[in-house]
Structure formats: structure tokens, C-alpha cells
Short mmCIF file of C-alpha atoms and ligand atoms in Angstrom, two decimals:
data_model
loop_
_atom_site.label_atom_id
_atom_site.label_comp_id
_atom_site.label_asym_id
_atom_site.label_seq_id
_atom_site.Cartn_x
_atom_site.Cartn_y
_atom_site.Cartn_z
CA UNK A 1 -12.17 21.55 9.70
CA UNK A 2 -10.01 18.89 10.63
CA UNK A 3 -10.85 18.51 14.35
CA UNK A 4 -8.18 15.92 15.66
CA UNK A 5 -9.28 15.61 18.87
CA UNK A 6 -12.78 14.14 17.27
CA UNK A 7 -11.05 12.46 14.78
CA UNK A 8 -8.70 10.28 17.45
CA UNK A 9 -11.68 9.73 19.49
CA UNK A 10 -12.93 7.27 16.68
CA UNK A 11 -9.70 4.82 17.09
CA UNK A 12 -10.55 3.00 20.62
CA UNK A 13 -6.89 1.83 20.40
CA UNK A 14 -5.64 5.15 20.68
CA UNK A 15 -6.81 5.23 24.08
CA UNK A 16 -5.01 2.50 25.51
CA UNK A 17 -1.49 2.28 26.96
CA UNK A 18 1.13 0.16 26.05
CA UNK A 19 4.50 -0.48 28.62
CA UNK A 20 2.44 1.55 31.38
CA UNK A 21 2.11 4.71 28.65
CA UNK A 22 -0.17 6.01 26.13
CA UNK A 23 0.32 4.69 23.13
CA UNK A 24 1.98 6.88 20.81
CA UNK A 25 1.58 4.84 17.35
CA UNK A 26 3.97 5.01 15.07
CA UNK A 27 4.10 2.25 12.91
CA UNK A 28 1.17 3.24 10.36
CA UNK A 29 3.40 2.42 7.37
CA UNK A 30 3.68 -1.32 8.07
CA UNK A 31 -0.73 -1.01 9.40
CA UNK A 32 -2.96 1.53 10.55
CA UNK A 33 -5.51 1.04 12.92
CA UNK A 34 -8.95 0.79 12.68
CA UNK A 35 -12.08 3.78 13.29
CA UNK A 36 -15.27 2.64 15.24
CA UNK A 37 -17.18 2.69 11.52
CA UNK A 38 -14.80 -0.25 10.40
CA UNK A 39 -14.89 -1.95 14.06
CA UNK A 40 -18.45 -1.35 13.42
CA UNK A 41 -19.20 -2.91 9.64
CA UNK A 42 -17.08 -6.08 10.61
CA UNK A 43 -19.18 -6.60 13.62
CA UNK A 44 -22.38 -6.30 12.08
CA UNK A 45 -20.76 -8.01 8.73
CA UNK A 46 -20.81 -11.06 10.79
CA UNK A 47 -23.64 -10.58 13.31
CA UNK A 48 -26.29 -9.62 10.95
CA UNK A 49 -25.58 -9.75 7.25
CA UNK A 50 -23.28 -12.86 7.02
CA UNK A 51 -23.63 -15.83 4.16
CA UNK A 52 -21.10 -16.41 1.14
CA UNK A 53 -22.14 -14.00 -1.35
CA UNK A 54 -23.13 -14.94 -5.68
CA UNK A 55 -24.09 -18.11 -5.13
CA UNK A 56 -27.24 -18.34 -2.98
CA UNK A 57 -31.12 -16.81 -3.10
CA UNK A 58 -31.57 -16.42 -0.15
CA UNK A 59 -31.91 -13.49 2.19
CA UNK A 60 -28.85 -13.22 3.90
CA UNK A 61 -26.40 -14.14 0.78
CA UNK A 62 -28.48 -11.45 -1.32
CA UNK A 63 -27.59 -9.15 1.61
CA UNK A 64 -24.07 -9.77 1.70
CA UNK A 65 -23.67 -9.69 -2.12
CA UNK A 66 -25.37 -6.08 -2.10
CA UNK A 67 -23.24 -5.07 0.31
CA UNK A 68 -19.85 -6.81 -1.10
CA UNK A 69 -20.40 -5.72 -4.65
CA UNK A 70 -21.27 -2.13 -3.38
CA UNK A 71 -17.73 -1.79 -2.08
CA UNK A 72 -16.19 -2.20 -6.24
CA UNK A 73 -18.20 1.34 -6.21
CA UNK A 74 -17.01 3.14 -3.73
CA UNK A 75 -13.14 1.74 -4.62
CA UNK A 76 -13.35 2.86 -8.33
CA UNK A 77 -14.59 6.41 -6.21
CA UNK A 78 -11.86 6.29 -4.47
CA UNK A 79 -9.40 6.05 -6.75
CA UNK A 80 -10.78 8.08 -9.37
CA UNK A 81 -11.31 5.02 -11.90
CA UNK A 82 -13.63 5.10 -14.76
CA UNK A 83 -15.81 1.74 -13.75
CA UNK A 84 -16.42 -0.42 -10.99
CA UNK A 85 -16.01 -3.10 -13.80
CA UNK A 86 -11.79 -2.04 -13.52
CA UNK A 87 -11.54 -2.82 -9.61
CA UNK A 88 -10.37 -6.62 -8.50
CA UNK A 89 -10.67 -7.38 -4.96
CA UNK A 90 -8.24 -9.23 -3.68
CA UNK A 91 -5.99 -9.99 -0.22
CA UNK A 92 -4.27 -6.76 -0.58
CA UNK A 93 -1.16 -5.70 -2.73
CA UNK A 94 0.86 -8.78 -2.70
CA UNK A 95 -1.76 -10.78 -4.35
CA UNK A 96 -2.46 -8.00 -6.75
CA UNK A 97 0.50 -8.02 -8.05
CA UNK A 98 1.25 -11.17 -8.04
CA UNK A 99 -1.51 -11.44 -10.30
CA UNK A 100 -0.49 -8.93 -12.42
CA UNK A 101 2.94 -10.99 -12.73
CA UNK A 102 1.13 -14.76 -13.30
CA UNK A 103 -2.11 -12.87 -15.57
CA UNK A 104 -0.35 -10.19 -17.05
CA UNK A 105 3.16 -10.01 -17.43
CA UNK A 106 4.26 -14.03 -17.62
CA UNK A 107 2.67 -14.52 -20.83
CA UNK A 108 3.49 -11.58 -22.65
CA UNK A 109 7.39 -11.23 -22.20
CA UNK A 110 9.96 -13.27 -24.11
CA UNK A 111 13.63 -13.76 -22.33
CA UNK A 112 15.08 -11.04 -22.65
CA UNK A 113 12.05 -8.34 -22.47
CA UNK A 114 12.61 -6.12 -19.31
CA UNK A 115 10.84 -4.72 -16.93
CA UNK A 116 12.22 -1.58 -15.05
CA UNK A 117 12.08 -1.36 -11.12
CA UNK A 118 12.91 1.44 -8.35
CA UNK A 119 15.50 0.45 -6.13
CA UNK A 120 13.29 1.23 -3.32
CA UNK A 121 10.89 -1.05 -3.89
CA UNK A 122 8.94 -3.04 -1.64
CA UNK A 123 9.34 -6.80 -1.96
CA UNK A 124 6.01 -7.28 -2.96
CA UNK A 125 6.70 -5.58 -6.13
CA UNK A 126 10.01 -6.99 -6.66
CA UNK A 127 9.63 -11.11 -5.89
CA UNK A 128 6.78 -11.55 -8.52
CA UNK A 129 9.33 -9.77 -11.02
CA UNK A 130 11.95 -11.75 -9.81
CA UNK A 131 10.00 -15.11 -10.29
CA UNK A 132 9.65 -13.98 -14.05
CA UNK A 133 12.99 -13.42 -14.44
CA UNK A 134 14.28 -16.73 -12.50
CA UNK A 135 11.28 -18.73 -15.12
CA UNK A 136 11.70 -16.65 -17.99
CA UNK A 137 14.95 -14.97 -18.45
CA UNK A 138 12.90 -11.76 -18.12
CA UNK A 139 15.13 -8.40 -17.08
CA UNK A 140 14.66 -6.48 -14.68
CA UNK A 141 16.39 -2.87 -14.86
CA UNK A 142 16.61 -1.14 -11.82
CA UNK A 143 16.88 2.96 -10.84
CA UNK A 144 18.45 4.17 -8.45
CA UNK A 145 17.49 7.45 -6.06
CA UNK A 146 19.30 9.87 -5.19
CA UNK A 147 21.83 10.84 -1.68
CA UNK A 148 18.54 12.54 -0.88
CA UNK A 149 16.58 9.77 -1.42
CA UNK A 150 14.40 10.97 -4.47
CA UNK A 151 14.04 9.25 -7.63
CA UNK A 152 14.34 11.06 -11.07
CA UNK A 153 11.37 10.40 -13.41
CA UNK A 154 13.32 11.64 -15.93
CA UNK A 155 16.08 8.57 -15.78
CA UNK A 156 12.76 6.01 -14.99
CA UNK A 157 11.91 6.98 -18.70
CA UNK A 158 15.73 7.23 -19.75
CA UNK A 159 15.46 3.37 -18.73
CA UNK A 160 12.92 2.59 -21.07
CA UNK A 161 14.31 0.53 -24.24
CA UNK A 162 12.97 -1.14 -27.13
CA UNK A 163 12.40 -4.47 -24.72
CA UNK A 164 10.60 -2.78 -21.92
CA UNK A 165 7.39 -4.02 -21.29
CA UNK A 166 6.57 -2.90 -17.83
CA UNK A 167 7.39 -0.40 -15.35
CA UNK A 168 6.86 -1.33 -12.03
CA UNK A 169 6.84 1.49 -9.46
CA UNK A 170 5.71 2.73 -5.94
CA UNK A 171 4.13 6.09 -5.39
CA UNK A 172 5.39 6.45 -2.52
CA UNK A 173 8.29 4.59 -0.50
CA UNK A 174 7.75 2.93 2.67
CA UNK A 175 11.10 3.70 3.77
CA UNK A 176 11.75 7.18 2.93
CA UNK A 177 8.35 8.69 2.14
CA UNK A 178 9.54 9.72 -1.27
CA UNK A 179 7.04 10.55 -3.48
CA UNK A 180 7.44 9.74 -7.03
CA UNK A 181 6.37 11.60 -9.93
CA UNK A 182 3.99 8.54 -11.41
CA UNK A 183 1.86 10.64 -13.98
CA UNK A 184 5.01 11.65 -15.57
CA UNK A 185 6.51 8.43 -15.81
CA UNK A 186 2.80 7.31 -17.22
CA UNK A 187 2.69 9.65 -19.96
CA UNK A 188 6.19 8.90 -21.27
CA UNK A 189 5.52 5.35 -20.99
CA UNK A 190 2.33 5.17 -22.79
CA UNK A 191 4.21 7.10 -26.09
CA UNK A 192 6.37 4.02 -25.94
CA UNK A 193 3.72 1.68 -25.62
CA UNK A 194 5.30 0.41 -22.46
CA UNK A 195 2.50 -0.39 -19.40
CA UNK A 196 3.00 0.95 -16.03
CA UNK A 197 1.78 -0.50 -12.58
CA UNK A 198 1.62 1.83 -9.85
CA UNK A 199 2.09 0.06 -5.99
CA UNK A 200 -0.42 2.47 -4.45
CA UNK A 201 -0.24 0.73 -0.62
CA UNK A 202 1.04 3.48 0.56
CA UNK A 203 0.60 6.22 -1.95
CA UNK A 204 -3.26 6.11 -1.35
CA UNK A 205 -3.47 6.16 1.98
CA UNK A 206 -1.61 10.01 2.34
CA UNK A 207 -2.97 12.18 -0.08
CA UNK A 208 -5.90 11.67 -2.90
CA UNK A 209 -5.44 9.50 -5.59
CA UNK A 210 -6.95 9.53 -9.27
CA UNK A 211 -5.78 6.69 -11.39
CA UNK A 212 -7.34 8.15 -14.66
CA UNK A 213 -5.11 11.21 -13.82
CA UNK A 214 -2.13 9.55 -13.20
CA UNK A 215 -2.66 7.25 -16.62
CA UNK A 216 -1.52 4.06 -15.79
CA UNK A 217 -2.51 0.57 -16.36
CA UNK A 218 -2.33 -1.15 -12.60
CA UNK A 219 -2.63 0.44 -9.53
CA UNK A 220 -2.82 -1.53 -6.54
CA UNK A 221 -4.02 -0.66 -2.99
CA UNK A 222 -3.98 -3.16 0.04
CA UNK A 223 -6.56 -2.37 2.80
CA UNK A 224 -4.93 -2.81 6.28
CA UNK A 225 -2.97 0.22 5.80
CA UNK A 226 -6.20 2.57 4.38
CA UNK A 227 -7.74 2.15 7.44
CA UNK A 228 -9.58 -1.00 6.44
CA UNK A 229 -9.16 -4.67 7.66
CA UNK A 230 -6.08 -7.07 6.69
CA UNK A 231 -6.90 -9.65 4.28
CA UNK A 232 -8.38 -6.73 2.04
CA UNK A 233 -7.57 -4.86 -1.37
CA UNK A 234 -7.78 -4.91 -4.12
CA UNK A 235 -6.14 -3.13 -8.21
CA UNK A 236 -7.44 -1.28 -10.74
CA UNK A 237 -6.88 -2.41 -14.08
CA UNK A 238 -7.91 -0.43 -17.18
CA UNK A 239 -10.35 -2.68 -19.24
CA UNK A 240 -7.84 -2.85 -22.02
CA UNK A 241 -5.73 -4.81 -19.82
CA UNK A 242 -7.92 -6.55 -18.37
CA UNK A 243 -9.04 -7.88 -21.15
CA UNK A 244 -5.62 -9.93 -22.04
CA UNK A 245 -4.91 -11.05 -18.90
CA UNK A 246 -5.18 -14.98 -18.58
CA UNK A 247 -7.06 -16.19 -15.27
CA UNK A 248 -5.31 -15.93 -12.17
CA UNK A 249 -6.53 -19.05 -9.46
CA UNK A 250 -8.82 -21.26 -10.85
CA UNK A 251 -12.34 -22.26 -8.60
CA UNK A 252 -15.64 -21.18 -7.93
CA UNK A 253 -16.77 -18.05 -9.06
CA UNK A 254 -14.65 -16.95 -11.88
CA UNK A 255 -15.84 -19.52 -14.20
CA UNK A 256 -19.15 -19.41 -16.74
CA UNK A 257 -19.30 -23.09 -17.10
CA UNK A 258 -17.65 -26.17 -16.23
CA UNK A 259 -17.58 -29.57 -17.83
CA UNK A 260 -15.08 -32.44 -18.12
CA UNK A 261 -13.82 -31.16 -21.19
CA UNK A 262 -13.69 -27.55 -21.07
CA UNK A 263 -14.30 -24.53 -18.99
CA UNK A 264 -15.14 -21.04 -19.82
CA UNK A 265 -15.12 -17.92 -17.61
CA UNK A 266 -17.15 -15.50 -16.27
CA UNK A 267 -16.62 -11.90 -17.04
CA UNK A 268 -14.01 -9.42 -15.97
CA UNK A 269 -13.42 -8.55 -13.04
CA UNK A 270 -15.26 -11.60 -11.69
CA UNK A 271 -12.96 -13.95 -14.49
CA UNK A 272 -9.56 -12.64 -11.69
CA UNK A 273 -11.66 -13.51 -8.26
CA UNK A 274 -11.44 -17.23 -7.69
CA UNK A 275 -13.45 -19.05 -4.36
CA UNK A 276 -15.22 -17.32 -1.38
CA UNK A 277 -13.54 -14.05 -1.12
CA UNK A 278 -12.78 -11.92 1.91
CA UNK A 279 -16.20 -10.83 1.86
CA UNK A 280 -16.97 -8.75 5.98
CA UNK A 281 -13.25 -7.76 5.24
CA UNK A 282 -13.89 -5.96 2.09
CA UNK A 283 -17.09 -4.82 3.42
CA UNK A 284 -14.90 -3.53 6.01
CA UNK A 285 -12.65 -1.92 3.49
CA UNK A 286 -15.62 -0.02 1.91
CA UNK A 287 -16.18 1.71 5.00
CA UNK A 288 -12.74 2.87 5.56
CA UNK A 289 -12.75 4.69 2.35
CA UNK A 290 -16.35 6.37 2.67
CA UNK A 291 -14.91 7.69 6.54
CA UNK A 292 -11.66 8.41 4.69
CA UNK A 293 -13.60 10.50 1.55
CA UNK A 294 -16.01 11.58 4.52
CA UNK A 295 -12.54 13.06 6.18
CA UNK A 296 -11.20 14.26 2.58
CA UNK A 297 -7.97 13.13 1.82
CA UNK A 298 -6.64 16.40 0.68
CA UNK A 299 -7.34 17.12 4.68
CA UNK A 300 -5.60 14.02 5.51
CA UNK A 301 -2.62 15.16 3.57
CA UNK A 302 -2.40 18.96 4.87
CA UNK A 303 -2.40 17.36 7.91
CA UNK A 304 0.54 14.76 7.27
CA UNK A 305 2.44 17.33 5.75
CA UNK A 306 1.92 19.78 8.77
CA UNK A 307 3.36 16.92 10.96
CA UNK A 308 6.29 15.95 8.17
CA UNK A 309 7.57 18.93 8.32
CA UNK A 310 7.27 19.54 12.09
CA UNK A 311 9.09 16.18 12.40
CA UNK A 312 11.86 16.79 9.72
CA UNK A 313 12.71 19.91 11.64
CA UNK A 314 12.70 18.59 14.99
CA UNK A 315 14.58 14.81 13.98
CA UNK A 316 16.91 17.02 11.96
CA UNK A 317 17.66 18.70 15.21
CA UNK A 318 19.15 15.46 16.46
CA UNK A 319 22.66 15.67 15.23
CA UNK A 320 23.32 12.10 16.07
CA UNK A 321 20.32 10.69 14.06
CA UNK A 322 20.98 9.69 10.20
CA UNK A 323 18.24 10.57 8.75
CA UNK A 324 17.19 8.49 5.06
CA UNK A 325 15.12 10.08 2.60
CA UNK A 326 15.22 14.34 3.27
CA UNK A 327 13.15 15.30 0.13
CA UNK A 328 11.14 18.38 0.61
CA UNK A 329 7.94 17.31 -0.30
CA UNK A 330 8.04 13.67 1.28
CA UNK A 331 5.50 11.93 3.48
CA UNK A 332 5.57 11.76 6.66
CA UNK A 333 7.82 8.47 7.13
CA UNK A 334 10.84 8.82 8.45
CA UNK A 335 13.62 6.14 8.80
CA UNK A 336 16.81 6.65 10.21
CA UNK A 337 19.91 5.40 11.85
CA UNK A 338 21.46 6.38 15.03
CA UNK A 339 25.39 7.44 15.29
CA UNK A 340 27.65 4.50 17.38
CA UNK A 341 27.02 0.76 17.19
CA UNK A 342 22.83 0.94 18.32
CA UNK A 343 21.24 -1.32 16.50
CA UNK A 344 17.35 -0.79 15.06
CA UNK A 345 15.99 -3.13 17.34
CA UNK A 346 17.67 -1.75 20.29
CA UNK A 347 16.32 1.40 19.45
CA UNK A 348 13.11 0.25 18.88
CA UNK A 349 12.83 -1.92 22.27
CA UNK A 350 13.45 1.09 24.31
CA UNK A 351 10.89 3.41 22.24
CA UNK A 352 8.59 0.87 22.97
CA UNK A 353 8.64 1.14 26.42
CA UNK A 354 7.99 4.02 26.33
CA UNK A 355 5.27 3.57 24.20
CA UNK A 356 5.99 5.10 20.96
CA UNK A 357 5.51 1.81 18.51
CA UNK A 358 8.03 2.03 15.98
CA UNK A 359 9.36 0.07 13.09
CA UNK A 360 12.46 -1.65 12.89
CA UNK A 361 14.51 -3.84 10.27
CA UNK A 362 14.42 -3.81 6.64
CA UNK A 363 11.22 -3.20 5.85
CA UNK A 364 10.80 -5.80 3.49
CA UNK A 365 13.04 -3.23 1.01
CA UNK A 366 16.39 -5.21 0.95
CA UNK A 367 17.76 -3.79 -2.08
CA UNK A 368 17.13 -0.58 -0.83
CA UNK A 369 18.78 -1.11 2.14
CA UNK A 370 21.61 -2.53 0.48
CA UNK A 371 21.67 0.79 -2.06
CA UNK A 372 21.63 2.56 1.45
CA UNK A 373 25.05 0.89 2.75
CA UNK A 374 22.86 -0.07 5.92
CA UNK A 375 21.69 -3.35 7.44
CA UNK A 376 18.09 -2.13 8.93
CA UNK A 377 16.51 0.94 9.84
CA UNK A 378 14.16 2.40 12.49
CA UNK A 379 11.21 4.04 10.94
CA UNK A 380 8.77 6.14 12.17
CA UNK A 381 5.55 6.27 10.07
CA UNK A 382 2.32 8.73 10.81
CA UNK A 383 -1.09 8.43 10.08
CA UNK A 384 -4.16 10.84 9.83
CA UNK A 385 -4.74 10.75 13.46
CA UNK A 386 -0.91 11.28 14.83
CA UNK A 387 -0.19 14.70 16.37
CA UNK A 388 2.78 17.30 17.45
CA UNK A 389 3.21 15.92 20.68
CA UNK A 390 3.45 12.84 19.44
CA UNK A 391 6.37 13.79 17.52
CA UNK A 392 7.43 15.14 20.55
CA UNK A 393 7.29 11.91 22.41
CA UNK A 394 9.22 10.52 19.77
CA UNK A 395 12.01 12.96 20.11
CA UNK A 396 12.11 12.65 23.66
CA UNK A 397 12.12 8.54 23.88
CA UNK A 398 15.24 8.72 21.04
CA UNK A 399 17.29 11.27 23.63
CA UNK A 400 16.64 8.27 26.19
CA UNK A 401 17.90 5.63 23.20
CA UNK A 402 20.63 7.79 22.66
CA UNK A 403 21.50 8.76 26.11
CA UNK A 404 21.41 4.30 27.08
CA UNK A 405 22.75 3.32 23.93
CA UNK A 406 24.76 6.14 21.64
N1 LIG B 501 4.13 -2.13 -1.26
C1 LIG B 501 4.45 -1.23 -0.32
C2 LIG B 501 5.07 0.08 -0.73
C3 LIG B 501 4.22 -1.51 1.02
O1 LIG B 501 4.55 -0.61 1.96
C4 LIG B 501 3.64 -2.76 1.37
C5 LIG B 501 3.44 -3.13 2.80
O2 LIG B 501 4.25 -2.80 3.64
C6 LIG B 501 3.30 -3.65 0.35
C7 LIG B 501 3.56 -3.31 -0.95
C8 LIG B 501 2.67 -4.97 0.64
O3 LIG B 501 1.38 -4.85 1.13
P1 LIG B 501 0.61 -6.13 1.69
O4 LIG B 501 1.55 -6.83 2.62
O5 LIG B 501 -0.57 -5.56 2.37
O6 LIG B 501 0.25 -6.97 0.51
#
């Protein structure tokens, strides 16, 4: 039973105000806050189990490595992966794919080759492509979605030519909560021999997530938004890829041995994790997936989609509002415009004092916004612990925005 009431009592943040008001947090898509258990691991991370972890014998560094390397465990768990041996940690999604850009992609494609993009896309999976293309004279092909804001697997694989190497693709959009139909896209890539990287950061944090189902080759999760401390994440890689991608950084760690001469490296995925990691932050990160698998995401996502709904119908309700991304099934993200000259950040200034903590700008989806015909958005994005009446508070501090600004 999904008891919410429990459930919000384990974010202290929840209970403060913001402005003079309860907080009413809205911004989940952009970073979720934190449960006691992961307030809890970080403190103890540092107050009782800290050292640098693989390179000492002593105690404490033993400690931390058992309880660093645990966390590659409960990831591949997560995410339904084969092996531990397939999980990299890393900063989060930007590094993860960067890697997969620098490791990866850079030395397989030839000018030319392409690489095929949603137009939604969030920067971080658009840059590193860009860098290839800028270096490289790599392609990238890009697919549209539709007035409705969904994006048709069918004309992802329609893309796919006899120079695609990649597809690089979000599960979910950070703008519009569309979901995308990744499996699909997998299978038809993989007949092609085409690889397929999957930009789980927001994907995995609303319903469950099982790489092996899904078939692709990446999949990349950053840990802020799961729940989990910034500086944390980390991407699957099937062992097949893994095993022809060049190092990423160079340093301590991912080498064997070292002389003036030469250098060899350690083994996968240690070979991809270069100097002293993020280590109480990805300990951190393992215990926002245990409370997360302890809360069962297919909970989590009946109760997004109980609020998704509730908010579709009562933002549709606002005729003034132009509402972005209205697919049935979508998450529950909503960005939207308001009628008249208000700009986001007006909007979002006077939802803030009222407390409701929204998003505003471009969300670090330009082309997007560009597809859009808009400048920025607002965007309102839930998380496990949100509720009715918070949707309700929402509603309400728009009518003000309206009221002062429409
Ligand atoms: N991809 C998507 C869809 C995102 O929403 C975000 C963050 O907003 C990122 C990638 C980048 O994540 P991070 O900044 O944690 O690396």
C-alpha cells in the first residue's frame, strides 16, 4: 500500500516552508529531493566509514570499498542488467554520455556516418553528438514529434540508413513527459546492426526499468534525480560494448600498470573509472534505489500516473494555459505557456511565492523549444511523494499568475 502520508514524512524538506508557505515542490524533473535513508548513508558515509576506496588495507578503505562496490549490485538490480561487471559509475548522465561519445562513438564513425537524435532531446545527449560532428563530420539526423508531442518509433527506425551507427534517445522527455517506445526502436535497430543508447535520467526514475528488456546497448541514469545525491550515476553498457570502447580519463585506478613506456589497463568497468570517484555519493545513490525497490517502482508509477492524469484534467481546465506535450500515457511533467505576453519567469516568480517551486526556461532542450515555436517554458514536474492538493495549489497560484499577469 502506498501510504503517502508515511512516505512524505521521510523527506524533512517537505516540511519546511518556502515565501512564508509550505513548500509545494515541483521541480523534480530538473532534482528530487532526498529521504532520511540517503540523508542518512551520506552522514554516516563520512562520519564512520570514510577513506578513498581500492587502494588501501586498511580498515576504513576496506569498509568503504565494500560498501562502494556493493552499490554496482544493487544498480545492475535496478535496472534489470545482466552483471554488475556492465554498470560504470560516474557523475551522472552528462559524463556518461560523454563517455559514450569520446570511448564509444569517436573512434568508430567515419565523416559522414550518422547518428539519429529526437528533437526533444536534452542537451546532454545532444552536445557530445554535436562535438563529433563539429571534429568529425559525423551526422546527426534528427526526428521530430508530433503537435501532440509524441514521437513515432516507427519514423526513429524509418531514419535508420546504411550510415547509421547510433541512435541516441531519451525514454522519457523532460519537457513533455513523453514516453518513448525504446524496446521497439531497440529491436529494429539491432536487425540493422545499428547500437542504441537510451538517456534513462528521467525514464528511471517514474516507472521500472529493465535494460535487458528494452535491448539496448547504453542506458544511462544520473542520481540526483532518483532520489540519490548529485555528483552520482552512472550507465550500463552491455559487455560487448564495453569491450571496444577506448579509455575514457586517464589516472589512478583504471590502469593495470604503468611505466615510462607503456601503460596497460585494468579491467572493465574499472578500465572507464579514472581517480577517486564520488565514493559517500554513490554510496548515497545505492540507498536511494534499495528505498526506491523497497517502495516498488510499479507503485511509484500508479501513483504518478494517478496524479498525471488528475493534473492533465485540471491544467486542461485552464483555457488560457498552452499546454506542451498532451499524450495519453505521459508522465507526469507538464510544461506550458500562458496566453498574453507573461513570460516563464514571471510566472514562475509569482508561483514561488507562493511556494509551489517550479521550473522555468528552456530546460536545457533548445532545439525542442525551437521545434515548439516558443522561447521558454514553465514546467511543472512531480515526484513519488507529490499529491492532489498539490496539484491543486498549483492550479490555484497560476489563477493568481494569470489574474496579475494574463
Ligand atoms: N537527460 C535528461 C532527459 C535530463 O532531464 C537531464 C537533466 O535534466 C540530463 C540528461 C542531464 O542529467 P545530469 O545533469 O544529471 O547529467
Amino acid at each position: 500500500m502506498y501510504d503517502l502520508n508515511a512516505i512524505r514524512a521521510e523527506f524533512p524538506i517537505l516540511s519546511r516552508e518556502v515565501n512564508g508557505k509550505p513548500l509545494v515542490y515541483l521541480d523534480n524533473g530538473a532534482s528530487a529531493q532526498k529521504p532520511q535513508v540517503v540523508i542518512d548513508a551520506v552522514t554516516r558515509g563520512y562520519a564512520e566509514e570514510y577513506a578513498n576506496v581500492h587502494r588501501g588495507l586498511h580498515y576504513l578503505s576496506n569498509l568503504a570499498t565494500d560498501k562502494y562496490e556493493a552499490v554496482r549490485g544493487i544498480v545492475a538490480r535496478f535496472l534489470g542488467a545482466p552483471s554488475e561487471d556492465e554498470i560504470i559509475f560516474n557523475s551522472g548522465t552528462t559524463e556518461g554520455i560523454n563517455m559514450v561519445a569520446y570511448s564509444w562513438a569517436g573512434p568508430r564513425m567515419q565523416a559522414g556516418d550518422e547518428i539519429i537524435l529526437s528533437v526533444m532531446e536534452h542537451h546532454a545527449n545532444i552536445v557530445p553528438w554535436h562535438f563529433l560532428r563539429e571534429r568529425q563530420g559525423v551526422v546527426l539526423k534528427w526526428v521530430d514529434t508530433d503537435a501532440t508531442g509524441a514521437l513515432d518509433a516507427d519514423k526513429v527506425i524509418a531514419a535508420i540508413g546504411p550510415k547509421t551507427k547510433l541512435i541516441a534517445i531519451t525514454q522519457l522527455s523532460n519537457v513533455l513527459g513523453t514516453q518513448v517506445d525504446v524496446k521497439r526502436i531497440c529491436a529494429a535497430a539491432r536487425e540493422k546492426g545499428v547500437a542504441v543508447l537510451v538517456d534513462g535520467s528521467q525514464g528511471a526514475v517514474h516507472a521500472p526499468v529493465n535494460v535487458s528488456d528494452i535491448g539496448c546497448d547504453f542506458y544511462a541514469i544520473t542520481g540526483h534525480k532518483l532520489y540519490g545525491p548529485s555528483g552520482s550515476g552512472a550507465i550500463y553498457v552491455t559487455r560487448e560494448r564495453m569491450e571496444e570502447m577506448r579509455p575514457f580519463m586517464g589516472g589512478g585506478d583504471m590502469i593495470r600498470e604503468v611505466s615510462k613506456d607503456a601503460v596497460s589497463y585494468n579491467d572493465p568497468p574499472m578500465k572507464f573509472e579514472a581517480g577517486t570517484p564520488g565514493i559517500v555519493q554513490t554510496i548515497g545513490l545505492g540507498a536511494a534505489l534499495e528505498y526506491l525497490m523497497e517502495l516498488g517502482m510499479d507503485n511509484v508509477a500508479a501513483h504518478e500516473a494517478d496524479l498525471a492524469s488528475y493534473a492533465s484534467a485540471r491544467l486542461t481546465g485552464l483555457n488560457w494555459l498552452g499546454l506542451q506535450g498532451t499524450t495519453a500515457d505521459k508522465a507526469a511533467i507538464f510544461s506550458f505557456t500562458m496566453q498574453g505576453a507573461a513570460h516563464a519567469h514571471d510566472i514562475s516568480t509569482i508561483l514561488d511565492k507562493k511556494g509551489v517551486a517550479v521550473r522555468a526556461g528552456h530546460h536545457c532542450a533548445q532545439p525542442l523549444m525551437q521545434h515548439l515555436g516558443v522561447n521558454a517554458t514553465c514546467r511543472a514536474s512531480f515526484g513519488l511523494y507529490n499529491t492532489r492538493e498539490e496539484v491543486d495549489k498549483l492550479v490555484e497560484a497560476l489563477e493568481l499568475a494569470h489574474n496579475l499577469l494574463g
